Amino acid sequence: MNMHLATIAIMAVNILISLKGFNDVTFFDRYKFAIGAIKAGQRDRMVTSGFLHVDISHLFMNMFTLYFFASVVINWFGWEKFIIIYFVSLVAGSILALFFHKDEPFYSAVGASGAVTGILYAAILLQPDMRLGIMFIPIPIPAYILGLAYMLYSIYGMKKRLGNIGHTAHFGGAIGGYATTLLFKPDLIITDTLMVILLAIPIIILFVLEKLGKI
């Protein structure tokens, strides 16, 4: 699979900033998503945290996911709209995390998950018949199933507070990617109604659980 320069650039920035964070605790602490610091005025963290990662495996999983789905979005929309979807999703992820954790001054998180989930959702909306081969599974799996599984795992991660990872940001990113894709290509609501509804389900589940106090 040939990668577009825009994808390479996004990956390079993630890798360089993450590597800096791995080796510089002060840098990591200054630019991670931290509720207390953001509410005190350091709003740049809502963007910079999206380029930091906990460790190599966390970085790899996000970049691996981006590698598979970025080209679909670029092929449909061009690199400019790909960049817009990426950053809208990143910021939407931070906004939702701020909403969910606004009363937790010591809550912090890092990762490109919000932005990547937005790209994943955009790609699935644009090409719902896409199939992916996964290690140890001999049959290619429809991408929308993997996307839904990724989101449901995020709900589990939020409930269990797994790792210093922005699970809440996954949903904000999904909403950002979902909404921006439909804004750029509103006819999907008519041509792929079932997929539009299906991908909305995890987002609805999240807000229902939040209203019920389950998260």
PDB file of C-alpha atoms in Angstrom:
ATOM      1  CA  MET A   1       0.000   0.000   0.000  1.00  0.00           C
ATOM      2  CA  ASN A   2       1.507   3.334  -1.095  1.00  0.00           C
ATOM      3  CA  MET A   3       1.302   6.025   1.560  1.00  0.00           C
ATOM      4  CA  HIS A   4       0.462   9.597   0.648  1.00  0.00           C
ATOM      5  CA  LEU A   5       2.874  12.293   1.784  1.00  0.00           C
ATOM      6  CA  ALA A   6       0.175  13.681   4.103  1.00  0.00           C
ATOM      7  CA  THR A   7      -0.048  10.334   5.934  1.00  0.00           C
ATOM      8  CA  ILE A   8       3.737  10.113   6.198  1.00  0.00           C
ATOM      9  CA  ALA A   9       3.868  13.655   7.586  1.00  0.00           C
ATOM     10  CA  ILE A  10       1.223  12.949  10.241  1.00  0.00           C
ATOM     11  CA  MET A  11       3.003   9.733  11.247  1.00  0.00           C
ATOM     12  CA  ALA A  12       6.379  11.461  11.373  1.00  0.00           C
ATOM     13  CA  VAL A  13       5.098  14.191  13.691  1.00  0.00           C
ATOM     14  CA  ASN A  14       3.494  11.577  15.964  1.00  0.00           C
ATOM     15  CA  ILE A  15       6.673   9.505  16.088  1.00  0.00           C
ATOM     16  CA  LEU A  16       9.038  12.425  16.707  1.00  0.00           C
ATOM     17  CA  ILE A  17       6.910  14.025  19.441  1.00  0.00           C
ATOM     18  CA  SER A  18       6.210  10.663  21.081  1.00  0.00           C
ATOM     19  CA  LEU A  19       9.909   9.741  21.113  1.00  0.00           C
ATOM     20  CA  LYS A  20      10.682  13.098  22.701  1.00  0.00           C
ATOM     21  CA  GLY A  21       8.024  12.384  25.335  1.00  0.00           C
ATOM     22  CA  PHE A  22       9.390   8.896  26.042  1.00  0.00           C
ATOM     23  CA  ASN A  23      12.745  10.396  26.976  1.00  0.00           C
ATOM     24  CA  ASP A  24      11.709  13.685  28.552  1.00  0.00           C
ATOM     25  CA  VAL A  25       9.244  13.502  31.449  1.00  0.00           C
ATOM     26  CA  THR A  26       9.068  17.290  31.757  1.00  0.00           C
ATOM     27  CA  PHE A  27       8.104  17.609  28.083  1.00  0.00           C
ATOM     28  CA  PHE A  28       5.546  14.799  28.411  1.00  0.00           C
ATOM     29  CA  ASP A  29       3.965  16.354  31.513  1.00  0.00           C
ATOM     30  CA  ARG A  30       3.809  19.807  29.914  1.00  0.00           C
ATOM     31  CA  TYR A  31       2.003  18.722  26.750  1.00  0.00           C
ATOM     32  CA  LYS A  32      -0.210  15.803  27.837  1.00  0.00           C
ATOM     33  CA  PHE A  33      -3.981  16.203  28.230  1.00  0.00           C
ATOM     34  CA  ALA A  34      -4.487  17.309  31.830  1.00  0.00           C
ATOM     35  CA  ILE A  35      -7.822  18.663  33.047  1.00  0.00           C
ATOM     36  CA  GLY A  36      -6.381  20.926  35.756  1.00  0.00           C
ATOM     37  CA  ALA A  37      -3.841  22.538  33.433  1.00  0.00           C
ATOM     38  CA  ILE A  38      -6.340  22.996  30.596  1.00  0.00           C
ATOM     39  CA  LYS A  39      -8.871  24.653  32.895  1.00  0.00           C
ATOM     40  CA  ALA A  40      -6.031  26.881  34.124  1.00  0.00           C
ATOM     41  CA  GLY A  41      -5.527  28.132  30.562  1.00  0.00           C
ATOM     42  CA  GLN A  42      -3.145  25.718  28.807  1.00  0.00           C
ATOM     43  CA  ARG A  43      -5.563  24.876  26.012  1.00  0.00           C
ATOM     44  CA  ASP A  44      -2.751  23.930  23.637  1.00  0.00           C
ATOM     45  CA  ARG A  45      -2.705  20.574  25.453  1.00  0.00           C
ATOM     46  CA  MET A  46      -5.979  19.708  23.706  1.00  0.00           C
ATOM     47  CA  VAL A  47      -3.969  19.412  20.474  1.00  0.00           C
ATOM     48  CA  THR A  48      -0.449  18.521  21.650  1.00  0.00           C
ATOM     49  CA  SER A  49      -1.659  15.546  23.715  1.00  0.00           C
ATOM     50  CA  GLY A  50      -2.806  13.948  20.468  1.00  0.00           C
ATOM     51  CA  PHE A  51       0.813  13.538  19.370  1.00  0.00           C
ATOM     52  CA  LEU A  52       2.119  11.987  22.603  1.00  0.00           C
ATOM     53  CA  HIS A  53       1.908   8.279  23.455  1.00  0.00           C
ATOM     54  CA  VAL A  54       2.436   6.149  26.551  1.00  0.00           C
ATOM     55  CA  ASP A  55       4.872   3.716  24.934  1.00  0.00           C
ATOM     56  CA  ILE A  56       5.953   2.152  21.642  1.00  0.00           C
ATOM     57  CA  SER A  57       3.052  -0.325  21.505  1.00  0.00           C
ATOM     58  CA  HIS A  58       0.519   2.486  22.029  1.00  0.00           C
ATOM     59  CA  LEU A  59       2.173   4.541  19.271  1.00  0.00           C
ATOM     60  CA  PHE A  60       2.392   1.532  16.952  1.00  0.00           C
ATOM     61  CA  MET A  61      -1.282   0.606  17.284  1.00  0.00           C
ATOM     62  CA  ASN A  62      -2.427   4.131  16.456  1.00  0.00           C
ATOM     63  CA  MET A  63      -0.064   4.500  13.492  1.00  0.00           C
ATOM     64  CA  PHE A  64      -0.888   0.975  12.270  1.00  0.00           C
ATOM     65  CA  THR A  65      -4.607   1.838  12.261  1.00  0.00           C
ATOM     66  CA  LEU A  66      -3.921   5.157  10.531  1.00  0.00           C
ATOM     67  CA  TYR A  67      -1.827   3.381   7.883  1.00  0.00           C
ATOM     68  CA  PHE A  68      -4.769   1.177   6.884  1.00  0.00           C
ATOM     69  CA  PHE A  69      -7.479   3.814   6.776  1.00  0.00           C
ATOM     70  CA  ALA A  70      -5.819   7.094   5.764  1.00  0.00           C
ATOM     71  CA  SER A  71      -5.497   6.142   2.079  1.00  0.00           C
ATOM     72  CA  VAL A  72      -9.239   5.469   1.809  1.00  0.00           C
ATOM     73  CA  VAL A  73     -10.076   8.969   3.046  1.00  0.00           C
ATOM     74  CA  ILE A  74      -7.418  10.583   0.843  1.00  0.00           C
ATOM     75  CA  ASN A  75      -8.608   8.671  -2.244  1.00  0.00           C
ATOM     76  CA  TRP A  76     -12.172   9.896  -1.706  1.00  0.00           C
ATOM     77  CA  PHE A  77     -11.592  13.425  -0.457  1.00  0.00           C
ATOM     78  CA  GLY A  78      -7.990  14.430  -1.219  1.00  0.00           C
ATOM     79  CA  TRP A  79      -5.241  15.142   1.298  1.00  0.00           C
ATOM     80  CA  GLU A  80      -6.601  18.562   2.324  1.00  0.00           C
ATOM     81  CA  LYS A  81      -9.908  17.175   3.612  1.00  0.00           C
ATOM     82  CA  PHE A  82      -8.036  14.235   5.166  1.00  0.00           C
ATOM     83  CA  ILE A  83      -6.007  16.717   7.236  1.00  0.00           C
ATOM     84  CA  ILE A  84      -9.193  18.597   8.181  1.00  0.00           C
ATOM     85  CA  ILE A  85     -10.911  15.385   9.325  1.00  0.00           C
ATOM     86  CA  TYR A  86      -7.799  14.358  11.281  1.00  0.00           C
ATOM     87  CA  PHE A  87      -7.565  17.610  13.232  1.00  0.00           C
ATOM     88  CA  VAL A  88     -11.332  18.045  13.694  1.00  0.00           C
ATOM     89  CA  SER A  89     -11.393  14.528  15.157  1.00  0.00           C
ATOM     90  CA  LEU A  90      -8.389  15.238  17.387  1.00  0.00           C
ATOM     91  CA  VAL A  91      -9.963  18.393  18.814  1.00  0.00           C
ATOM     92  CA  ALA A  92     -13.408  16.760  19.094  1.00  0.00           C
ATOM     93  CA  GLY A  93     -11.803  13.964  21.104  1.00  0.00           C
ATOM     94  CA  SER A  94     -10.251  16.453  23.501  1.00  0.00           C
ATOM     95  CA  ILE A  95     -13.511  18.381  23.847  1.00  0.00           C
ATOM     96  CA  LEU A  96     -15.436  15.218  24.740  1.00  0.00           C
ATOM     97  CA  ALA A  97     -12.728  14.172  27.216  1.00  0.00           C
ATOM     98  CA  LEU A  98     -12.971  17.607  28.808  1.00  0.00           C
ATOM     99  CA  PHE A  99     -16.750  17.241  29.026  1.00  0.00           C
ATOM    100  CA  PHE A 100     -16.628  13.783  30.618  1.00  0.00           C
ATOM    101  CA  HIS A 101     -13.781  14.503  33.037  1.00  0.00           C
ATOM    102  CA  LYS A 102     -14.258  18.215  33.796  1.00  0.00           C
ATOM    103  CA  ASP A 103     -14.705  17.512  37.511  1.00  0.00           C
ATOM    104  CA  GLU A 104     -11.568  15.357  37.741  1.00  0.00           C
ATOM    105  CA  PRO A 105      -8.674  17.843  38.070  1.00  0.00           C
ATOM    106  CA  PHE A 106      -6.048  15.103  38.062  1.00  0.00           C
ATOM    107  CA  TYR A 107      -7.348  13.256  34.984  1.00  0.00           C
ATOM    108  CA  SER A 108      -4.777  13.031  32.202  1.00  0.00           C
ATOM    109  CA  ALA A 109      -4.421  11.155  28.925  1.00  0.00           C
ATOM    110  CA  VAL A 110      -2.397  11.037  25.724  1.00  0.00           C
ATOM    111  CA  GLY A 111      -2.617   9.505  22.274  1.00  0.00           C
ATOM    112  CA  ALA A 112      -3.672  10.001  18.667  1.00  0.00           C
ATOM    113  CA  SER A 113      -6.667   7.719  19.251  1.00  0.00           C
ATOM    114  CA  GLY A 114      -9.249  10.467  18.781  1.00  0.00           C
ATOM    115  CA  ALA A 115      -7.834  11.607  15.460  1.00  0.00           C
ATOM    116  CA  VAL A 116      -7.247   8.037  14.257  1.00  0.00           C
ATOM    117  CA  THR A 117     -10.754   6.917  15.240  1.00  0.00           C
ATOM    118  CA  GLY A 118     -12.133   9.852  13.260  1.00  0.00           C
ATOM    119  CA  ILE A 119     -10.205   8.696  10.180  1.00  0.00           C
ATOM    120  CA  LEU A 120     -11.336   5.101  10.783  1.00  0.00           C
ATOM    121  CA  TYR A 121     -14.980   6.168  10.974  1.00  0.00           C
ATOM    122  CA  ALA A 122     -14.624   8.340   7.877  1.00  0.00           C
ATOM    123  CA  ALA A 123     -13.060   5.471   5.905  1.00  0.00           C
ATOM    124  CA  ILE A 124     -15.774   3.005   6.922  1.00  0.00           C
ATOM    125  CA  LEU A 125     -18.532   5.460   6.001  1.00  0.00           C
ATOM    126  CA  LEU A 126     -16.924   6.053   2.611  1.00  0.00           C
ATOM    127  CA  GLN A 127     -16.109   2.406   1.853  1.00  0.00           C
ATOM    128  CA  PRO A 128     -18.294   0.162   4.045  1.00  0.00           C
ATOM    129  CA  ASP A 129     -17.562  -2.984   2.012  1.00  0.00           C
ATOM    130  CA  MET A 130     -13.837  -2.756   2.825  1.00  0.00           C
ATOM    131  CA  ARG A 131     -12.326  -5.924   4.349  1.00  0.00           C
ATOM    132  CA  LEU A 132      -9.161  -6.311   6.386  1.00  0.00           C
ATOM    133  CA  GLY A 133      -6.988  -9.324   7.081  1.00  0.00           C
ATOM    134  CA  ILE A 134      -5.935  -9.650  10.708  1.00  0.00           C
ATOM    135  CA  MET A 135      -3.107 -11.788  12.101  1.00  0.00           C
ATOM    136  CA  PHE A 136      -4.197 -15.270  13.213  1.00  0.00           C
ATOM    137  CA  ILE A 137      -7.620 -14.839  11.559  1.00  0.00           C
ATOM    138  CA  PRO A 138      -7.606 -16.503   8.090  1.00  0.00           C
ATOM    139  CA  ILE A 139     -10.785 -14.804   6.818  1.00  0.00           C
ATOM    140  CA  PRO A 140     -10.825 -11.061   5.968  1.00  0.00           C
ATOM    141  CA  ILE A 141     -13.144  -9.201   8.341  1.00  0.00           C
ATOM    142  CA  PRO A 142     -15.452  -6.341   7.255  1.00  0.00           C
ATOM    143  CA  ALA A 143     -13.882  -3.075   8.391  1.00  0.00           C
ATOM    144  CA  TYR A 144     -17.086  -1.867  10.018  1.00  0.00           C
ATOM    145  CA  ILE A 145     -17.011  -4.840  12.416  1.00  0.00           C
ATOM    146  CA  LEU A 146     -13.467  -3.952  13.459  1.00  0.00           C
ATOM    147  CA  GLY A 147     -14.498  -0.323  13.829  1.00  0.00           C
ATOM    148  CA  LEU A 148     -17.433  -1.207  16.057  1.00  0.00           C
ATOM    149  CA  ALA A 149     -15.255  -3.598  18.106  1.00  0.00           C
ATOM    150  CA  TYR A 150     -12.670  -0.829  18.551  1.00  0.00           C
ATOM    151  CA  MET A 151     -15.353   1.499  19.885  1.00  0.00           C
ATOM    152  CA  LEU A 152     -16.866  -1.085  22.223  1.00  0.00           C
ATOM    153  CA  TYR A 153     -13.384  -1.806  23.598  1.00  0.00           C
ATOM    154  CA  SER A 154     -13.094   1.922  24.235  1.00  0.00           C
ATOM    155  CA  ILE A 155     -16.269   1.829  26.335  1.00  0.00           C
ATOM    156  CA  TYR A 156     -14.718  -1.010  28.329  1.00  0.00           C
ATOM    157  CA  GLY A 157     -11.489   0.964  28.664  1.00  0.00           C
ATOM    158  CA  MET A 158     -13.387   3.974  29.971  1.00  0.00           C
ATOM    159  CA  LYS A 159     -15.312   1.915  32.512  1.00  0.00           C
ATOM    160  CA  LYS A 160     -12.164   0.160  33.758  1.00  0.00           C
ATOM    161  CA  ARG A 161      -9.883   3.196  33.382  1.00  0.00           C
ATOM    162  CA  LEU A 162      -7.368   1.120  31.440  1.00  0.00           C
ATOM    163  CA  GLY A 163      -3.985   2.818  31.163  1.00  0.00           C
ATOM    164  CA  ASN A 164      -3.094   6.472  30.674  1.00  0.00           C
ATOM    165  CA  ILE A 165      -4.930   6.410  27.346  1.00  0.00           C
ATOM    166  CA  GLY A 166      -7.666   8.768  26.151  1.00  0.00           C
ATOM    167  CA  HIS A 167     -10.473   6.252  25.732  1.00  0.00           C
ATOM    168  CA  THR A 168     -13.037   9.057  25.933  1.00  0.00           C
ATOM    169  CA  ALA A 169     -11.215  10.753  23.066  1.00  0.00           C
ATOM    170  CA  HIS A 170     -11.991   7.752  20.836  1.00  0.00           C
ATOM    171  CA  PHE A 171     -15.636   8.725  20.920  1.00  0.00           C
ATOM    172  CA  GLY A 172     -15.033  12.412  20.422  1.00  0.00           C
ATOM    173  CA  GLY A 173     -12.844  11.493  17.469  1.00  0.00           C
ATOM    174  CA  ALA A 174     -15.494   9.169  16.086  1.00  0.00           C
ATOM    175  CA  ILE A 175     -18.093  11.926  16.346  1.00  0.00           C
ATOM    176  CA  GLY A 176     -15.709  14.373  14.667  1.00  0.00           C
ATOM    177  CA  GLY A 177     -14.879  12.002  11.804  1.00  0.00           C
ATOM    178  CA  TYR A 178     -18.491  10.897  11.443  1.00  0.00           C
ATOM    179  CA  ALA A 179     -19.920  14.425  11.347  1.00  0.00           C
ATOM    180  CA  THR A 180     -17.211  15.895   9.104  1.00  0.00           C
ATOM    181  CA  THR A 181     -17.502  13.053   6.592  1.00  0.00           C
ATOM    182  CA  LEU A 182     -21.277  13.516   6.390  1.00  0.00           C
ATOM    183  CA  LEU A 183     -20.735  17.268   6.039  1.00  0.00           C
ATOM    184  CA  PHE A 184     -18.357  16.693   3.111  1.00  0.00           C
ATOM    185  CA  LYS A 185     -20.544  13.972   1.564  1.00  0.00           C
ATOM    186  CA  PRO A 186     -24.142  14.284   2.830  1.00  0.00           C
ATOM    187  CA  ASP A 187     -25.528  11.907   0.176  1.00  0.00           C
ATOM    188  CA  LEU A 188     -24.159   9.008   2.274  1.00  0.00           C
ATOM    189  CA  ILE A 189     -27.226   9.443   4.497  1.00  0.00           C
ATOM    190  CA  ILE A 190     -29.297   8.286   1.507  1.00  0.00           C
ATOM    191  CA  THR A 191     -26.911   5.881  -0.245  1.00  0.00           C
ATOM    192  CA  ASP A 192     -25.589   4.117   2.895  1.00  0.00           C
ATOM    193  CA  THR A 193     -28.321   4.711   5.462  1.00  0.00           C
ATOM    194  CA  LEU A 194     -27.724   1.405   7.286  1.00  0.00           C
ATOM    195  CA  MET A 195     -24.010   2.082   7.797  1.00  0.00           C
ATOM    196  CA  VAL A 196     -24.698   5.652   8.950  1.00  0.00           C
ATOM    197  CA  ILE A 197     -27.095   4.258  11.591  1.00  0.00           C
ATOM    198  CA  LEU A 198     -24.827   1.333  12.547  1.00  0.00           C
ATOM    199  CA  LEU A 199     -21.805   3.532  13.210  1.00  0.00           C
ATOM    200  CA  ALA A 200     -23.924   5.844  15.349  1.00  0.00           C
ATOM    201  CA  ILE A 201     -24.830   3.013  17.742  1.00  0.00           C
ATOM    202  CA  PRO A 202     -21.614   2.979  19.871  1.00  0.00           C
ATOM    203  CA  ILE A 203     -21.793   6.761  20.190  1.00  0.00           C
ATOM    204  CA  ILE A 204     -25.409   6.529  21.389  1.00  0.00           C
ATOM    205  CA  ILE A 205     -24.482   3.725  23.828  1.00  0.00           C
ATOM    206  CA  LEU A 206     -21.763   5.910  25.313  1.00  0.00           C
ATOM    207  CA  PHE A 207     -24.094   8.828  26.021  1.00  0.00           C
ATOM    208  CA  VAL A 208     -26.825   6.546  27.385  1.00  0.00           C
ATOM    209  CA  LEU A 209     -24.302   4.973  29.792  1.00  0.00           C
ATOM    210  CA  GLU A 210     -23.101   8.441  30.789  1.00  0.00           C
ATOM    211  CA  LYS A 211     -26.657   9.603  31.493  1.00  0.00           C
ATOM    212  CA  LEU A 212     -27.265   6.459  33.564  1.00  0.00           C
ATOM    213  CA  GLY A 213     -24.082   7.118  35.539  1.00  0.00           C
ATOM    214  CA  LYS A 214     -22.500   3.866  34.356  1.00  0.00           C
ATOM    215  CA  ILE A 215     -19.304   5.554  33.144  1.00  0.00           C
TER     216      ILE A 215
END
